[in-house]
Amino acid sequence: MLEIKIPSPVEPFKHPIFDKKKIAVDIKRDDLIHPVVSGNKWRKLKYLIQEAQMLGKSQLISMGGNYSNHLHALAYSAKAAGLAAKGFVRANSQQDLTPTLRDCIAWGMELEFVSRKQYQALREQKDLNNCVKDDDNSFWIAEGGFSEHAIKGVTEIAEEVNKHYDFVMTATGSGATLVGLAKGFPKSKVIGVAAFNGAGYLKDELSGYLSKSDNWQLDLDHHCGGFAKINAQLMEIKAEFEGYNGFKFDKVYNAKMVYALHDLIASGEIPEGSSVLLINTGGLQGERA
């Protein structure tokens, strides 16, 4: 069994621009809930694994890339739950294995490498178990864990927060965390910072889960050119925030969130006198490139 440390702490977040603009910023350190299955990965997987166990499944199957936080967390969680695991990986089978994939193998996950075209076909399988309908022993988990179960797990973050915030911010990949936070914080404006280029399609896709809510928005301006892409300004701001706060962010997701925070405050889109809660979703393992 996983030893999960919840509730995760909420800490003051520091930067001179916050003082200048009279903005109070806190950060929820979901990166601290477990050394491997940290942040939103555990939140999203918790109910999915429970469902698989309730149905009597013996294997979890999902998908991800070379540095997938999701596959990494799934492999570890499956082992802890006594379940087998398989991951479809968008990569060349002849390449050197990344530290992420080596961990997955060490924890017992079977890897199958697929082409971009094959991966896209898998990505379209949102319906749980559609990919494994002929396999009674396996339980399919969509990319990033996106599902109603994942959304439910993320929504519980709000139950651990005992004050109101004008804004809640998170990094966004599949969108499950954004949806869960929008549901959990209905009186806050929830901003999801897209970690990749071309994420505009998520607006329509996520609206189906938030049809009665207008308290959320998707930031499409801070992906720095694409998924896992960086630029000098991102790295400069990342280093600044790390220096003021004494802990590190991954550059794929959470650094882009704080980059967006800085710009939204500087531009006045987050106005003076506001209160902001950031969600640190973990993911530092992917930095081992």
PDB file of C-alpha atoms in Angstrom:
ATOM      1  CA  MET A   1       0.000   0.000   0.000  1.00  0.00           C
ATOM      2  CA  LEU A   2       1.087   3.563  -0.693  1.00  0.00           C
ATOM      3  CA  GLU A   3       1.741   5.813   2.289  1.00  0.00           C
ATOM      4  CA  ILE A   4       0.148   9.041   1.130  1.00  0.00           C
ATOM      5  CA  LYS A   5       0.662  12.206   3.188  1.00  0.00           C
ATOM      6  CA  ILE A   6      -2.530  14.226   3.003  1.00  0.00           C
ATOM      7  CA  PRO A   7      -3.629  16.875   3.353  1.00  0.00           C
ATOM      8  CA  SER A   8      -0.665  18.380   1.565  1.00  0.00           C
ATOM      9  CA  PRO A   9       0.535  21.667   3.076  1.00  0.00           C
ATOM     10  CA  VAL A  10      -0.437  25.102   1.816  1.00  0.00           C
ATOM     11  CA  GLU A  11       2.519  27.491   2.046  1.00  0.00           C
ATOM     12  CA  PRO A  12       3.092  31.185   1.304  1.00  0.00           C
ATOM     13  CA  PHE A  13       4.689  31.716  -2.119  1.00  0.00           C
ATOM     14  CA  LYS A  14       7.139  34.579  -2.516  1.00  0.00           C
ATOM     15  CA  HIS A  15       8.276  36.998  -5.199  1.00  0.00           C
ATOM     16  CA  PRO A  16       8.808  40.793  -5.121  1.00  0.00           C
ATOM     17  CA  ILE A  17       6.138  41.369  -7.774  1.00  0.00           C
ATOM     18  CA  PHE A  18       3.527  39.990  -5.367  1.00  0.00           C
ATOM     19  CA  ASP A  19       4.443  42.599  -2.768  1.00  0.00           C
ATOM     20  CA  LYS A  20       4.525  45.355  -5.356  1.00  0.00           C
ATOM     21  CA  LYS A  21       1.050  44.451  -6.612  1.00  0.00           C
ATOM     22  CA  LYS A  22      -0.319  43.641  -3.115  1.00  0.00           C
ATOM     23  CA  ILE A  23      -1.224  40.114  -4.206  1.00  0.00           C
ATOM     24  CA  ALA A  24      -1.245  37.203  -1.732  1.00  0.00           C
ATOM     25  CA  VAL A  25      -0.052  33.942  -3.282  1.00  0.00           C
ATOM     26  CA  ASP A  26      -0.052  30.506  -1.650  1.00  0.00           C
ATOM     27  CA  ILE A  27       1.017  27.169  -3.087  1.00  0.00           C
ATOM     28  CA  LYS A  28      -0.431  23.766  -2.279  1.00  0.00           C
ATOM     29  CA  ARG A  29       2.500  21.376  -2.121  1.00  0.00           C
ATOM     30  CA  ASP A  30       0.913  18.290  -3.634  1.00  0.00           C
ATOM     31  CA  ASP A  31       4.433  17.377  -4.733  1.00  0.00           C
ATOM     32  CA  LEU A  32       5.031  16.306  -1.117  1.00  0.00           C
ATOM     33  CA  ILE A  33       2.282  13.705  -0.738  1.00  0.00           C
ATOM     34  CA  HIS A  34       4.512  10.826  -1.919  1.00  0.00           C
ATOM     35  CA  PRO A  35       8.123  10.619  -3.179  1.00  0.00           C
ATOM     36  CA  VAL A  36       7.094   8.803  -6.393  1.00  0.00           C
ATOM     37  CA  VAL A  37       3.325   9.052  -6.865  1.00  0.00           C
ATOM     38  CA  SER A  38       3.172  12.762  -6.154  1.00  0.00           C
ATOM     39  CA  GLY A  39       0.775  15.568  -6.926  1.00  0.00           C
ATOM     40  CA  ASN A  40      -2.109  15.134  -9.293  1.00  0.00           C
ATOM     41  CA  LYS A  41      -0.837  11.706 -10.378  1.00  0.00           C
ATOM     42  CA  TRP A  42      -2.026  10.107  -7.152  1.00  0.00           C
ATOM     43  CA  ARG A  43      -5.201  12.203  -7.132  1.00  0.00           C
ATOM     44  CA  LYS A  44      -6.092  10.950 -10.610  1.00  0.00           C
ATOM     45  CA  LEU A  45      -5.105   7.313 -10.145  1.00  0.00           C
ATOM     46  CA  LYS A  46      -6.649   6.658  -6.739  1.00  0.00           C
ATOM     47  CA  TYR A  47     -10.223   5.947  -7.795  1.00  0.00           C
ATOM     48  CA  LEU A  48      -9.195   4.347 -11.088  1.00  0.00           C
ATOM     49  CA  ILE A  49      -7.157   1.707  -9.259  1.00  0.00           C
ATOM     50  CA  GLN A  50      -9.977   1.173  -6.775  1.00  0.00           C
ATOM     51  CA  GLU A  51     -12.384   0.625  -9.680  1.00  0.00           C
ATOM     52  CA  ALA A  52     -10.048  -1.873 -11.332  1.00  0.00           C
ATOM     53  CA  GLN A  53      -9.757  -3.805  -8.079  1.00  0.00           C
ATOM     54  CA  MET A  54     -13.510  -3.747  -7.508  1.00  0.00           C
ATOM     55  CA  LEU A  55     -14.034  -5.215 -10.987  1.00  0.00           C
ATOM     56  CA  GLY A  56     -11.505  -7.934 -10.265  1.00  0.00           C
ATOM     57  CA  LYS A  57      -9.011  -6.792 -12.913  1.00  0.00           C
ATOM     58  CA  SER A  58      -5.431  -7.991 -12.684  1.00  0.00           C
ATOM     59  CA  GLN A  59      -3.700  -5.579 -15.086  1.00  0.00           C
ATOM     60  CA  LEU A  60      -3.706  -1.825 -15.682  1.00  0.00           C
ATOM     61  CA  ILE A  61      -2.940  -0.561 -19.204  1.00  0.00           C
ATOM     62  CA  SER A  62      -2.226   3.023 -20.216  1.00  0.00           C
ATOM     63  CA  MET A  63      -0.050   5.214 -22.428  1.00  0.00           C
ATOM     64  CA  GLY A  64       2.539   7.988 -22.327  1.00  0.00           C
ATOM     65  CA  GLY A  65       5.838   9.323 -23.617  1.00  0.00           C
ATOM     66  CA  ASN A  66       9.496   8.816 -22.763  1.00  0.00           C
ATOM     67  CA  TYR A  67       9.313  10.928 -19.595  1.00  0.00           C
ATOM     68  CA  SER A  68       5.667  10.317 -18.703  1.00  0.00           C
ATOM     69  CA  ASN A  69       4.888  11.205 -15.085  1.00  0.00           C
ATOM     70  CA  HIS A  70       1.647   9.281 -15.562  1.00  0.00           C
ATOM     71  CA  LEU A  71       3.258   5.988 -16.612  1.00  0.00           C
ATOM     72  CA  HIS A  72       5.908   6.388 -13.932  1.00  0.00           C
ATOM     73  CA  ALA A  73       3.268   6.822 -11.215  1.00  0.00           C
ATOM     74  CA  LEU A  74       1.074   4.071 -12.659  1.00  0.00           C
ATOM     75  CA  ALA A  75       3.890   1.525 -12.712  1.00  0.00           C
ATOM     76  CA  TYR A  76       4.717   2.197  -9.056  1.00  0.00           C
ATOM     77  CA  SER A  77       1.072   2.281  -7.962  1.00  0.00           C
ATOM     78  CA  ALA A  78       0.236  -0.944  -9.780  1.00  0.00           C
ATOM     79  CA  LYS A  79       3.088  -2.729  -8.067  1.00  0.00           C
ATOM     80  CA  ALA A  80       1.978  -1.389  -4.666  1.00  0.00           C
ATOM     81  CA  ALA A  81      -1.573  -2.606  -5.372  1.00  0.00           C
ATOM     82  CA  GLY A  82      -0.417  -6.055  -6.499  1.00  0.00           C
ATOM     83  CA  LEU A  83      -1.503  -5.479 -10.104  1.00  0.00           C
ATOM     84  CA  ALA A  84       0.332  -6.004 -13.387  1.00  0.00           C
ATOM     85  CA  ALA A  85       0.856  -2.987 -15.640  1.00  0.00           C
ATOM     86  CA  LYS A  86       1.462  -2.318 -19.319  1.00  0.00           C
ATOM     87  CA  GLY A  87       2.341   0.967 -20.990  1.00  0.00           C
ATOM     88  CA  PHE A  88       2.126   1.957 -24.640  1.00  0.00           C
ATOM     89  CA  VAL A  89       5.022   4.349 -25.228  1.00  0.00           C
ATOM     90  CA  ARG A  90       5.290   6.834 -28.082  1.00  0.00           C
ATOM     91  CA  ALA A  91       8.938   6.180 -28.921  1.00  0.00           C
ATOM     92  CA  ASN A  92      11.376   4.206 -31.043  1.00  0.00           C
ATOM     93  CA  SER A  93      11.920   0.723 -29.648  1.00  0.00           C
ATOM     94  CA  GLN A  94      15.643   0.958 -30.612  1.00  0.00           C
ATOM     95  CA  GLN A  95      16.328   4.072 -28.554  1.00  0.00           C
ATOM     96  CA  ASP A  96      18.127   4.145 -25.230  1.00  0.00           C
ATOM     97  CA  LEU A  97      15.679   3.877 -22.362  1.00  0.00           C
ATOM     98  CA  THR A  98      15.078   7.031 -20.351  1.00  0.00           C
ATOM     99  CA  PRO A  99      15.391   6.954 -16.544  1.00  0.00           C
ATOM    100  CA  THR A 100      11.579   7.144 -16.424  1.00  0.00           C
ATOM    101  CA  LEU A 101      11.139   4.018 -18.547  1.00  0.00           C
ATOM    102  CA  ARG A 102      13.886   2.160 -16.705  1.00  0.00           C
ATOM    103  CA  ASP A 103      11.978   2.776 -13.475  1.00  0.00           C
ATOM    104  CA  CYS A 104       8.752   1.530 -15.076  1.00  0.00           C
ATOM    105  CA  ILE A 105      10.458  -1.716 -16.117  1.00  0.00           C
ATOM    106  CA  ALA A 106      12.066  -2.147 -12.700  1.00  0.00           C
ATOM    107  CA  TRP A 107       8.601  -1.911 -11.118  1.00  0.00           C
ATOM    108  CA  GLY A 108       7.297  -4.612 -13.436  1.00  0.00           C
ATOM    109  CA  MET A 109       5.577  -2.628 -16.179  1.00  0.00           C
ATOM    110  CA  GLU A 110       5.576  -4.190 -19.649  1.00  0.00           C
ATOM    111  CA  LEU A 111       6.360  -1.582 -22.307  1.00  0.00           C
ATOM    112  CA  GLU A 112       5.174  -1.645 -25.913  1.00  0.00           C
ATOM    113  CA  PHE A 113       6.585   1.005 -28.238  1.00  0.00           C
ATOM    114  CA  VAL A 114       4.205   2.494 -30.804  1.00  0.00           C
ATOM    115  CA  SER A 115       4.389   4.995 -33.659  1.00  0.00           C
ATOM    116  CA  ARG A 116       2.878   8.477 -33.524  1.00  0.00           C
ATOM    117  CA  LYS A 117      -0.030   7.270 -35.658  1.00  0.00           C
ATOM    118  CA  GLN A 118      -0.711   4.319 -33.376  1.00  0.00           C
ATOM    119  CA  TYR A 119      -0.413   6.570 -30.348  1.00  0.00           C
ATOM    120  CA  GLN A 120      -2.958   9.021 -31.758  1.00  0.00           C
ATOM    121  CA  ALA A 121      -5.405   6.165 -32.271  1.00  0.00           C
ATOM    122  CA  LEU A 122      -4.961   5.143 -28.632  1.00  0.00           C
ATOM    123  CA  ARG A 123      -5.361   8.764 -27.505  1.00  0.00           C
ATOM    124  CA  GLU A 124      -8.844   8.851 -28.975  1.00  0.00           C
ATOM    125  CA  GLN A 125      -9.993   6.008 -26.711  1.00  0.00           C
ATOM    126  CA  LYS A 126     -11.570   8.055 -23.924  1.00  0.00           C
ATOM    127  CA  ASP A 127     -14.069   5.354 -22.963  1.00  0.00           C
ATOM    128  CA  LEU A 128     -12.643   3.201 -20.184  1.00  0.00           C
ATOM    129  CA  ASN A 129     -11.935  -0.388 -21.232  1.00  0.00           C
ATOM    130  CA  ASN A 130     -12.763   0.258 -24.899  1.00  0.00           C
ATOM    131  CA  CYS A 131      -9.196  -0.717 -25.794  1.00  0.00           C
ATOM    132  CA  VAL A 132      -9.335  -3.924 -23.787  1.00  0.00           C
ATOM    133  CA  LYS A 133     -12.941  -5.023 -24.330  1.00  0.00           C
ATOM    134  CA  ASP A 134     -11.770  -8.495 -25.362  1.00  0.00           C
ATOM    135  CA  ASP A 135      -9.523  -8.865 -22.318  1.00  0.00           C
ATOM    136  CA  ASP A 136     -11.471  -9.586 -19.160  1.00  0.00           C
ATOM    137  CA  ASN A 137      -8.408  -9.193 -16.956  1.00  0.00           C
ATOM    138  CA  SER A 138      -7.251  -5.722 -18.039  1.00  0.00           C
ATOM    139  CA  PHE A 139      -8.400  -2.223 -17.173  1.00  0.00           C
ATOM    140  CA  TRP A 140      -7.717   0.627 -19.604  1.00  0.00           C
ATOM    141  CA  ILE A 141      -6.681   4.056 -18.272  1.00  0.00           C
ATOM    142  CA  ALA A 142      -6.694   6.911 -20.785  1.00  0.00           C
ATOM    143  CA  GLU A 143      -3.715   9.196 -21.406  1.00  0.00           C
ATOM    144  CA  GLY A 144      -2.892  11.172 -18.282  1.00  0.00           C
ATOM    145  CA  GLY A 145      -5.581   9.241 -16.412  1.00  0.00           C
ATOM    146  CA  PHE A 146      -8.351  11.458 -17.820  1.00  0.00           C
ATOM    147  CA  SER A 147     -11.696  10.152 -16.554  1.00  0.00           C
ATOM    148  CA  GLU A 148     -14.571  10.954 -14.224  1.00  0.00           C
ATOM    149  CA  HIS A 149     -12.668   9.024 -11.546  1.00  0.00           C
ATOM    150  CA  ALA A 150      -9.626  11.270 -12.018  1.00  0.00           C
ATOM    151  CA  ILE A 151     -11.758  14.413 -11.892  1.00  0.00           C
ATOM    152  CA  LYS A 152     -13.347  13.199  -8.651  1.00  0.00           C
ATOM    153  CA  GLY A 153      -9.925  12.661  -7.094  1.00  0.00           C
ATOM    154  CA  VAL A 154      -8.707  16.130  -8.046  1.00  0.00           C
ATOM    155  CA  THR A 155     -11.899  17.785  -6.791  1.00  0.00           C
ATOM    156  CA  GLU A 156     -10.972  16.590  -3.297  1.00  0.00           C
ATOM    157  CA  ILE A 157      -8.088  19.066  -3.234  1.00  0.00           C
ATOM    158  CA  ALA A 158     -10.633  21.760  -2.416  1.00  0.00           C
ATOM    159  CA  GLU A 159     -11.708  19.882   0.723  1.00  0.00           C
ATOM    160  CA  GLU A 160      -8.175  20.397   2.101  1.00  0.00           C
ATOM    161  CA  VAL A 161      -8.222  24.177   1.621  1.00  0.00           C
ATOM    162  CA  ASN A 162      -9.927  26.231   4.321  1.00  0.00           C
ATOM    163  CA  LYS A 163      -9.932  29.714   2.779  1.00  0.00           C
ATOM    164  CA  HIS A 164     -11.204  31.447  -0.347  1.00  0.00           C
ATOM    165  CA  TYR A 165      -8.926  32.384  -3.234  1.00  0.00           C
ATOM    166  CA  ASP A 166      -9.845  34.682  -6.105  1.00  0.00           C
ATOM    167  CA  PHE A 167      -7.725  32.598  -8.484  1.00  0.00           C
ATOM    168  CA  VAL A 168      -6.566  28.976  -8.528  1.00  0.00           C
ATOM    169  CA  MET A 169      -3.864  28.010 -11.038  1.00  0.00           C
ATOM    170  CA  THR A 170      -2.550  24.696 -12.315  1.00  0.00           C
ATOM    171  CA  ALA A 171      -0.477  23.334 -15.175  1.00  0.00           C
ATOM    172  CA  THR A 172      -2.609  21.549 -17.774  1.00  0.00           C
ATOM    173  CA  GLY A 173      -1.973  18.449 -19.869  1.00  0.00           C
ATOM    174  CA  SER A 174      -4.988  16.194 -20.394  1.00  0.00           C
ATOM    175  CA  GLY A 175      -7.243  18.659 -18.555  1.00  0.00           C
ATOM    176  CA  ALA A 176      -8.535  16.414 -15.757  1.00  0.00           C
ATOM    177  CA  THR A 177      -6.862  18.531 -13.075  1.00  0.00           C
ATOM    178  CA  LEU A 178      -8.340  21.746 -14.492  1.00  0.00           C
ATOM    179  CA  VAL A 179     -11.834  20.228 -14.548  1.00  0.00           C
ATOM    180  CA  GLY A 180     -11.505  18.858 -11.017  1.00  0.00           C
ATOM    181  CA  LEU A 181     -10.335  22.202  -9.648  1.00  0.00           C
ATOM    182  CA  ALA A 182     -13.100  24.119 -11.435  1.00  0.00           C
ATOM    183  CA  LYS A 183     -15.624  21.801  -9.798  1.00  0.00           C
ATOM    184  CA  GLY A 184     -13.924  21.955  -6.404  1.00  0.00           C
ATOM    185  CA  PHE A 185     -13.489  25.750  -6.328  1.00  0.00           C
ATOM    186  CA  PRO A 186     -16.751  27.038  -7.883  1.00  0.00           C
ATOM    187  CA  LYS A 187     -16.302  30.556  -6.426  1.00  0.00           C
ATOM    188  CA  SER A 188     -12.749  31.000  -7.742  1.00  0.00           C
ATOM    189  CA  LYS A 189     -11.474  31.675 -11.246  1.00  0.00           C
ATOM    190  CA  VAL A 190      -9.482  28.558 -12.162  1.00  0.00           C
ATOM    191  CA  ILE A 191      -6.711  29.014 -14.751  1.00  0.00           C
ATOM    192  CA  GLY A 192      -5.166  26.033 -16.488  1.00  0.00           C
ATOM    193  CA  VAL A 193      -1.807  26.792 -18.117  1.00  0.00           C
ATOM    194  CA  ALA A 194      -1.401  24.571 -21.180  1.00  0.00           C
ATOM    195  CA  ALA A 195       1.973  22.830 -21.246  1.00  0.00           C
ATOM    196  CA  PHE A 196       1.879  22.216 -25.001  1.00  0.00           C
ATOM    197  CA  ASN A 197       1.132  24.041 -28.245  1.00  0.00           C
ATOM    198  CA  GLY A 198      -2.215  23.607 -29.980  1.00  0.00           C
ATOM    199  CA  ALA A 199      -4.172  22.992 -26.779  1.00  0.00           C
ATOM    200  CA  GLY A 200      -7.100  25.111 -27.920  1.00  0.00           C
ATOM    201  CA  TYR A 201      -9.129  21.981 -28.661  1.00  0.00           C
ATOM    202  CA  LEU A 202      -9.312  21.383 -24.909  1.00  0.00           C
ATOM    203  CA  LYS A 203     -11.719  24.299 -24.536  1.00  0.00           C
ATOM    204  CA  ASP A 204     -14.485  22.416 -26.320  1.00  0.00           C
ATOM    205  CA  GLU A 205     -13.484  19.046 -24.908  1.00  0.00           C
ATOM    206  CA  LEU A 206     -13.465  20.197 -21.288  1.00  0.00           C
ATOM    207  CA  SER A 207     -16.625  22.265 -21.662  1.00  0.00           C
ATOM    208  CA  GLY A 208     -18.567  19.019 -21.804  1.00  0.00           C
ATOM    209  CA  TYR A 209     -17.494  18.320 -18.234  1.00  0.00           C
ATOM    210  CA  LEU A 210     -18.073  21.906 -17.098  1.00  0.00           C
ATOM    211  CA  SER A 211     -21.181  22.854 -19.063  1.00  0.00           C
ATOM    212  CA  LYS A 212     -22.726  24.695 -16.121  1.00  0.00           C
ATOM    213  CA  SER A 213     -19.538  26.451 -15.031  1.00  0.00           C
ATOM    214  CA  ASP A 214     -17.906  29.620 -16.327  1.00  0.00           C
ATOM    215  CA  ASN A 215     -15.289  29.911 -13.576  1.00  0.00           C
ATOM    216  CA  TRP A 216     -12.378  28.556 -15.622  1.00  0.00           C
ATOM    217  CA  GLN A 217     -10.104  29.549 -18.466  1.00  0.00           C
ATOM    218  CA  LEU A 218      -7.271  27.997 -20.446  1.00  0.00           C
ATOM    219  CA  ASP A 219      -4.016  29.921 -20.836  1.00  0.00           C
ATOM    220  CA  LEU A 220      -2.500  29.120 -24.247  1.00  0.00           C
ATOM    221  CA  ASP A 221       0.368  31.615 -24.221  1.00  0.00           C
ATOM    222  CA  HIS A 222       3.048  30.066 -21.987  1.00  0.00           C
ATOM    223  CA  HIS A 223       3.858  26.677 -23.541  1.00  0.00           C
ATOM    224  CA  CYS A 224       7.188  28.078 -24.841  1.00  0.00           C
ATOM    225  CA  GLY A 225       6.794  26.436 -28.239  1.00  0.00           C
ATOM    226  CA  GLY A 226       5.425  23.026 -27.307  1.00  0.00           C
ATOM    227  CA  PHE A 227       5.445  20.144 -24.856  1.00  0.00           C
ATOM    228  CA  ALA A 228       8.780  19.938 -22.998  1.00  0.00           C
ATOM    229  CA  LYS A 229       9.983  23.002 -24.946  1.00  0.00           C
ATOM    230  CA  ILE A 230      11.755  25.728 -23.006  1.00  0.00           C
ATOM    231  CA  ASN A 231      13.193  29.178 -23.627  1.00  0.00           C
ATOM    232  CA  ALA A 232      15.544  31.513 -21.806  1.00  0.00           C
ATOM    233  CA  GLN A 233      12.762  33.556 -20.222  1.00  0.00           C
ATOM    234  CA  LEU A 234      11.088  30.450 -18.778  1.00  0.00           C
ATOM    235  CA  MET A 235      14.336  29.252 -17.245  1.00  0.00           C
ATOM    236  CA  GLU A 236      15.117  32.696 -15.846  1.00  0.00           C
ATOM    237  CA  ILE A 237      11.725  32.973 -14.144  1.00  0.00           C
ATOM    238  CA  LYS A 238      11.951  29.352 -12.961  1.00  0.00           C
ATOM    239  CA  ALA A 239      15.301  30.101 -11.292  1.00  0.00           C
ATOM    240  CA  GLU A 240      13.920  33.305  -9.743  1.00  0.00           C
ATOM    241  CA  PHE A 241      10.953  31.577  -8.140  1.00  0.00           C
ATOM    242  CA  GLU A 242      13.072  28.660  -6.958  1.00  0.00           C
ATOM    243  CA  GLY A 243      15.500  31.085  -5.354  1.00  0.00           C
ATOM    244  CA  TYR A 244      12.800  32.971  -3.464  1.00  0.00           C
ATOM    245  CA  ASN A 245      10.984  29.830  -2.306  1.00  0.00           C
ATOM    246  CA  GLY A 246      13.656  27.185  -1.739  1.00  0.00           C
ATOM    247  CA  PHE A 247      12.273  24.299  -3.788  1.00  0.00           C
ATOM    248  CA  LYS A 248      12.371  23.273  -7.439  1.00  0.00           C
ATOM    249  CA  PHE A 249       9.773  23.091 -10.212  1.00  0.00           C
ATOM    250  CA  ASP A 250       9.779  20.797 -13.199  1.00  0.00           C
ATOM    251  CA  LYS A 251      10.209  22.760 -16.421  1.00  0.00           C
ATOM    252  CA  VAL A 252       7.591  20.814 -18.413  1.00  0.00           C
ATOM    253  CA  TYR A 253       4.534  21.708 -16.340  1.00  0.00           C
ATOM    254  CA  ASN A 254       4.871  23.699 -13.133  1.00  0.00           C
ATOM    255  CA  ALA A 255       7.525  26.156 -14.298  1.00  0.00           C
ATOM    256  CA  LYS A 256       5.142  27.186 -17.084  1.00  0.00           C
ATOM    257  CA  MET A 257       2.441  27.751 -14.473  1.00  0.00           C
ATOM    258  CA  VAL A 258       4.619  30.181 -12.489  1.00  0.00           C
ATOM    259  CA  TYR A 259       5.731  31.810 -15.758  1.00  0.00           C
ATOM    260  CA  ALA A 260       2.087  32.477 -16.557  1.00  0.00           C
ATOM    261  CA  LEU A 261       1.431  33.692 -13.006  1.00  0.00           C
ATOM    262  CA  HIS A 262       4.222  36.260 -13.316  1.00  0.00           C
ATOM    263  CA  ASP A 263       2.922  37.556 -16.645  1.00  0.00           C
ATOM    264  CA  LEU A 264      -0.745  37.656 -15.586  1.00  0.00           C
ATOM    265  CA  ILE A 265       0.167  39.695 -12.514  1.00  0.00           C
ATOM    266  CA  ALA A 266       2.510  42.004 -14.459  1.00  0.00           C
ATOM    267  CA  SER A 267      -0.190  42.646 -17.086  1.00  0.00           C
ATOM    268  CA  GLY A 268      -2.931  43.248 -14.528  1.00  0.00           C
ATOM    269  CA  GLU A 269      -5.064  40.321 -15.653  1.00  0.00           C
ATOM    270  CA  ILE A 270      -4.733  39.172 -12.062  1.00  0.00           C
ATOM    271  CA  PRO A 271      -5.523  42.546 -10.443  1.00  0.00           C
ATOM    272  CA  GLU A 272      -3.988  44.175  -7.391  1.00  0.00           C
ATOM    273  CA  GLY A 273      -5.325  42.932  -4.094  1.00  0.00           C
ATOM    274  CA  SER A 274      -6.132  39.436  -5.410  1.00  0.00           C
ATOM    275  CA  SER A 275      -5.462  36.156  -3.660  1.00  0.00           C
ATOM    276  CA  VAL A 276      -4.040  33.221  -5.648  1.00  0.00           C
ATOM    277  CA  LEU A 277      -3.583  29.514  -4.922  1.00  0.00           C
ATOM    278  CA  LEU A 278      -1.107  27.534  -7.027  1.00  0.00           C
ATOM    279  CA  ILE A 279      -1.277  23.744  -7.217  1.00  0.00           C
ATOM    280  CA  ASN A 280       2.172  22.123  -7.393  1.00  0.00           C
ATOM    281  CA  THR A 281       1.425  18.900  -9.268  1.00  0.00           C
ATOM    282  CA  GLY A 282       4.889  17.357  -8.845  1.00  0.00           C
ATOM    283  CA  GLY A 283       6.715  15.712 -11.733  1.00  0.00           C
ATOM    284  CA  LEU A 284      10.376  16.334 -10.938  1.00  0.00           C
ATOM    285  CA  GLN A 285      11.272  12.776 -11.960  1.00  0.00           C
ATOM    286  CA  GLY A 286      11.032  13.853 -15.588  1.00  0.00           C
ATOM    287  CA  GLU A 287      13.958  16.245 -15.085  1.00  0.00           C
ATOM    288  CA  ARG A 288      16.378  13.276 -15.198  1.00  0.00           C
ATOM    289  CA  ALA A 289      16.980  13.677 -18.931  1.00  0.00           C
TER     290      ALA A 289
END
